[in-house]
Amino acid sequence: MTDLEKAMESLITVFHRYAKEGGNKNTLSKKELKNQISTEAYFLDKANEFFQMLDEDGDGTVSFHEYIIFCATLAMLC
Amino acid sequence: MTDLEKAMESLITVFHRYAKEGGNKNTLSKKELKNQISTEAYFLDKANEFFQMLDEDGDGTVSFHEYIIFCATLAMLC
């Protein structure tokens, strides 16, 4: 597997690691996103604000599509 | 380092691995993108079409911003 494929796989794995905790297995609830940020991206202190920002369609959950934009933004900040 | 951080680092590392080959060290030329796709994402056979698609501002190079959108799209296809 190439480095790019491994990176992709990690992004997908991390998403599902938290999305599967409760409710819809394919979306991140606010609680699931908070858990992920506190563990995976502890340097981000404003989980609530991030949730609002990511939840583009305002349905109270973060889909993989909305999540991957978060990852892209995070990568640009690095 | 968390899995999410490792994935971010990989995306950045892979971008610079190819961007530094020639010319502007912070952008991918068409040749550099072709090298990356043939090595890192060999399952993609239409490098030319991808280049047009990624080069949003049409300046003949792919910036990290344009590249990370490619990675996000690729992750959604996986």
mmCIF file of C-alpha atoms in Angstrom:
data_model
loop_
_atom_site.group_PDB
_atom_site.id
_atom_site.type_symbol
_atom_site.label_atom_id
_atom_site.label_comp_id
_atom_site.label_asym_id
_atom_site.label_seq_id
_atom_site.Cartn_x
_atom_site.Cartn_y
_atom_site.Cartn_z
ATOM 1 C CA MET A 1 0.000 0.000 0.000
ATOM 2 C CA THR A 2 1.373 3.458 -0.883
ATOM 3 C CA ASP A 3 1.848 6.253 1.648
ATOM 4 C CA LEU A 4 -1.081 8.125 0.118
ATOM 5 C CA GLU A 5 -3.318 5.067 0.394
ATOM 6 C CA LYS A 6 -2.224 4.535 4.017
ATOM 7 C CA ALA A 7 -3.055 8.162 4.819
ATOM 8 C CA MET A 8 -6.482 7.784 3.194
ATOM 9 C CA GLU A 9 -7.120 4.579 5.081
ATOM 10 C CA SER A 10 -6.170 6.268 8.360
ATOM 11 C CA LEU A 11 -8.576 9.149 7.778
ATOM 12 C CA ILE A 12 -11.387 6.674 7.072
ATOM 13 C CA THR A 13 -10.456 4.427 10.009
ATOM 14 C CA VAL A 14 -10.321 7.346 12.459
ATOM 15 C CA PHE A 15 -13.713 8.606 11.253
ATOM 16 C CA HIS A 16 -15.376 5.203 11.784
ATOM 17 C CA ARG A 17 -13.577 4.611 15.106
ATOM 18 C CA TYR A 18 -15.696 7.428 16.581
ATOM 19 C CA ALA A 19 -18.761 7.353 14.299
ATOM 20 C CA LYS A 20 -19.589 3.800 15.366
ATOM 21 C CA GLU A 21 -19.817 4.659 19.073
ATOM 22 C CA GLY A 22 -23.567 5.344 19.023
ATOM 23 C CA GLY A 23 -26.642 6.128 16.884
ATOM 24 C CA ASN A 24 -25.923 6.354 13.154
ATOM 25 C CA LYS A 25 -22.714 4.417 12.434
ATOM 26 C CA ASN A 26 -21.979 6.609 9.393
ATOM 27 C CA THR A 27 -22.071 10.030 10.986
ATOM 28 C CA LEU A 28 -20.368 11.745 13.921
ATOM 29 C CA SER A 29 -22.661 13.150 16.599
ATOM 30 C CA LYS A 30 -21.470 16.172 18.578
ATOM 31 C CA LYS A 31 -20.401 13.852 21.410
ATOM 32 C CA GLU A 32 -18.507 11.554 19.024
ATOM 33 C CA LEU A 33 -16.735 14.507 17.388
ATOM 34 C CA LYS A 34 -15.800 15.882 20.841
ATOM 35 C CA ASN A 35 -14.341 12.458 21.744
ATOM 36 C CA GLN A 36 -12.374 12.391 18.493
ATOM 37 C CA ILE A 37 -11.051 15.940 18.841
ATOM 38 C CA SER A 38 -10.062 15.421 22.485
ATOM 39 C CA THR A 39 -8.167 12.275 21.522
ATOM 40 C CA GLU A 40 -6.973 12.771 17.958
ATOM 41 C CA ALA A 41 -6.689 16.520 17.660
ATOM 42 C CA TYR A 42 -6.299 17.616 21.271
ATOM 43 C CA PHE A 43 -4.601 20.797 20.065
ATOM 44 C CA LEU A 44 -8.045 22.011 18.947
ATOM 45 C CA ASP A 45 -9.786 23.448 21.992
ATOM 46 C CA LYS A 46 -13.054 24.649 20.449
ATOM 47 C CA ALA A 47 -14.903 21.375 19.677
ATOM 48 C CA ASN A 48 -18.307 23.095 19.821
ATOM 49 C CA GLU A 49 -17.384 25.744 17.306
ATOM 50 C CA PHE A 50 -15.845 23.090 15.078
ATOM 51 C CA PHE A 51 -19.033 21.047 15.234
ATOM 52 C CA GLN A 52 -21.115 24.011 14.034
ATOM 53 C CA MET A 53 -18.561 24.708 11.307
ATOM 54 C CA LEU A 54 -18.481 21.087 10.078
ATOM 55 C CA ASP A 55 -22.188 20.434 10.254
ATOM 56 C CA GLU A 56 -22.759 22.228 6.936
ATOM 57 C CA ASP A 57 -26.306 20.950 6.410
ATOM 58 C CA GLY A 58 -27.228 21.611 10.069
ATOM 59 C CA ASP A 59 -28.685 18.150 10.663
ATOM 60 C CA GLY A 60 -26.908 17.794 14.008
ATOM 61 C CA THR A 61 -24.416 15.228 12.744
ATOM 62 C CA VAL A 62 -21.143 15.337 10.774
ATOM 63 C CA SER A 63 -21.101 13.093 7.704
ATOM 64 C CA PHE A 64 -17.896 11.652 6.222
ATOM 65 C CA HIS A 65 -18.119 14.290 3.456
ATOM 66 C CA GLU A 66 -18.236 17.102 6.049
ATOM 67 C CA TYR A 67 -15.511 15.397 8.110
ATOM 68 C CA ILE A 68 -13.048 15.053 5.211
ATOM 69 C CA ILE A 69 -13.295 18.800 4.546
ATOM 70 C CA PHE A 70 -12.279 19.220 8.230
ATOM 71 C CA CYS A 71 -9.268 16.972 7.622
ATOM 72 C CA ALA A 72 -8.326 18.926 4.492
ATOM 73 C CA THR A 73 -8.564 22.207 6.416
ATOM 74 C CA LEU A 74 -6.525 20.732 9.267
ATOM 75 C CA ALA A 75 -3.841 19.596 6.821
ATOM 76 C CA MET A 76 -3.631 23.112 5.400
ATOM 77 C CA LEU A 77 -3.128 24.517 8.899
ATOM 78 C CA CYS A 78 -0.213 22.156 9.576
ATOM 79 C CA MET B 1 1.440 11.378 17.512
ATOM 80 C CA THR B 2 -2.223 10.407 16.985
ATOM 81 C CA ASP B 3 -3.476 8.443 13.935
ATOM 82 C CA LEU B 4 -5.137 11.599 12.591
ATOM 83 C CA GLU B 5 -1.896 13.559 12.950
ATOM 84 C CA LYS B 6 0.050 10.741 11.236
ATOM 85 C CA ALA B 7 -2.442 10.766 8.345
ATOM 86 C CA MET B 8 -2.103 14.565 8.011
ATOM 87 C CA GLU B 9 1.675 14.317 8.108
ATOM 88 C CA SER B 10 1.597 11.647 5.387
ATOM 89 C CA LEU B 11 -0.559 13.784 3.108
ATOM 90 C CA ILE B 12 1.861 16.712 3.535
ATOM 91 C CA THR B 13 4.965 14.510 3.144
ATOM 92 C CA VAL B 14 3.655 12.883 -0.047
ATOM 93 C CA PHE B 15 2.795 16.295 -1.530
ATOM 94 C CA HIS B 16 6.309 17.664 -0.887
ATOM 95 C CA ARG B 17 8.001 14.413 -2.015
ATOM 96 C CA TYR B 18 6.825 15.213 -5.543
ATOM 97 C CA ALA B 19 6.499 19.030 -5.418
ATOM 98 C CA LYS B 20 10.204 19.415 -4.645
ATOM 99 C CA GLU B 21 11.326 17.565 -7.802
ATOM 100 C CA GLY B 22 11.596 20.702 -9.940
ATOM 101 C CA GLY B 23 10.609 24.365 -10.367
ATOM 102 C CA ASN B 24 8.434 25.738 -7.561
ATOM 103 C CA LYS B 25 8.988 23.570 -4.495
ATOM 104 C CA ASN B 26 5.500 24.390 -3.164
ATOM 105 C CA THR B 27 3.402 23.374 -6.141
ATOM 106 C CA LEU B 28 2.976 20.246 -8.268
ATOM 107 C CA SER B 29 3.639 20.655 -11.972
ATOM 108 C CA LYS B 30 1.777 18.384 -14.378
ATOM 109 C CA LYS B 31 4.842 16.135 -14.584
ATOM 110 C CA GLU B 32 5.186 15.974 -10.808
ATOM 111 C CA LEU B 33 1.495 15.138 -10.384
ATOM 112 C CA LYS B 34 1.779 12.411 -13.035
ATOM 113 C CA ASN B 35 4.783 10.942 -11.145
ATOM 114 C CA GLN B 36 2.799 11.034 -7.894
ATOM 115 C CA ILE B 37 -0.314 9.461 -9.386
ATOM 116 C CA SER B 38 1.645 6.726 -11.157
ATOM 117 C CA THR B 39 3.412 5.882 -7.896
ATOM 118 C CA GLU B 40 0.987 6.738 -5.096
ATOM 119 C CA ALA B 41 -2.394 6.358 -6.753
ATOM 120 C CA TYR B 42 -1.637 4.026 -9.673
ATOM 121 C CA PHE B 43 -5.309 3.004 -9.694
ATOM 122 C CA LEU B 44 -6.053 6.410 -11.234
ATOM 123 C CA ASP B 45 -5.336 6.180 -14.967
ATOM 124 C CA LYS B 46 -6.377 9.651 -16.135
ATOM 125 C CA ALA B 47 -3.574 11.884 -14.760
ATOM 126 C CA ASN B 48 -4.162 14.544 -17.424
ATOM 127 C CA GLU B 49 -7.851 14.893 -16.632
ATOM 128 C CA PHE B 50 -7.047 14.976 -12.934
ATOM 129 C CA PHE B 51 -4.529 17.738 -13.488
ATOM 130 C CA GLN B 52 -7.106 19.927 -15.252
ATOM 131 C CA MET B 53 -9.610 19.167 -12.492
ATOM 132 C CA LEU B 54 -7.180 20.000 -9.673
ATOM 133 C CA ASP B 55 -5.670 23.086 -11.246
ATOM 134 C CA GLU B 56 -8.673 25.197 -10.188
ATOM 135 C CA ASP B 57 -7.034 28.569 -10.845
ATOM 136 C CA GLY B 58 -5.595 27.368 -14.175
ATOM 137 C CA ASP B 59 -2.055 28.524 -13.433
ATOM 138 C CA GLY B 60 -0.531 25.273 -14.712
ATOM 139 C CA THR B 61 0.425 24.012 -11.267
ATOM 140 C CA VAL B 62 -1.384 22.307 -8.373
ATOM 141 C CA SER B 63 -0.993 24.075 -5.009
ATOM 142 C CA PHE B 64 -1.249 22.265 -1.661
ATOM 143 C CA HIS B 65 -4.768 23.743 -1.279
ATOM 144 C CA GLU B 66 -5.836 22.251 -4.635
ATOM 145 C CA TYR B 67 -4.053 18.983 -3.811
ATOM 146 C CA ILE B 68 -5.745 18.476 -0.431
ATOM 147 C CA ILE B 69 -9.157 18.757 -2.112
ATOM 148 C CA PHE B 70 -7.957 15.902 -4.376
ATOM 149 C CA CYS B 71 -7.061 13.861 -1.293
ATOM 150 C CA ALA B 72 -10.442 14.581 0.279
ATOM 151 C CA THR B 73 -12.212 13.530 -2.922
ATOM 152 C CA LEU B 74 -10.069 10.396 -3.117
ATOM 153 C CA ALA B 75 -10.927 9.519 0.479
ATOM 154 C CA MET B 76 -14.618 9.863 -0.298
ATOM 155 C CA LEU B 77 -14.235 7.456 -3.226
ATOM 156 C CA CYS B 78 -12.605 4.803 -1.031
#
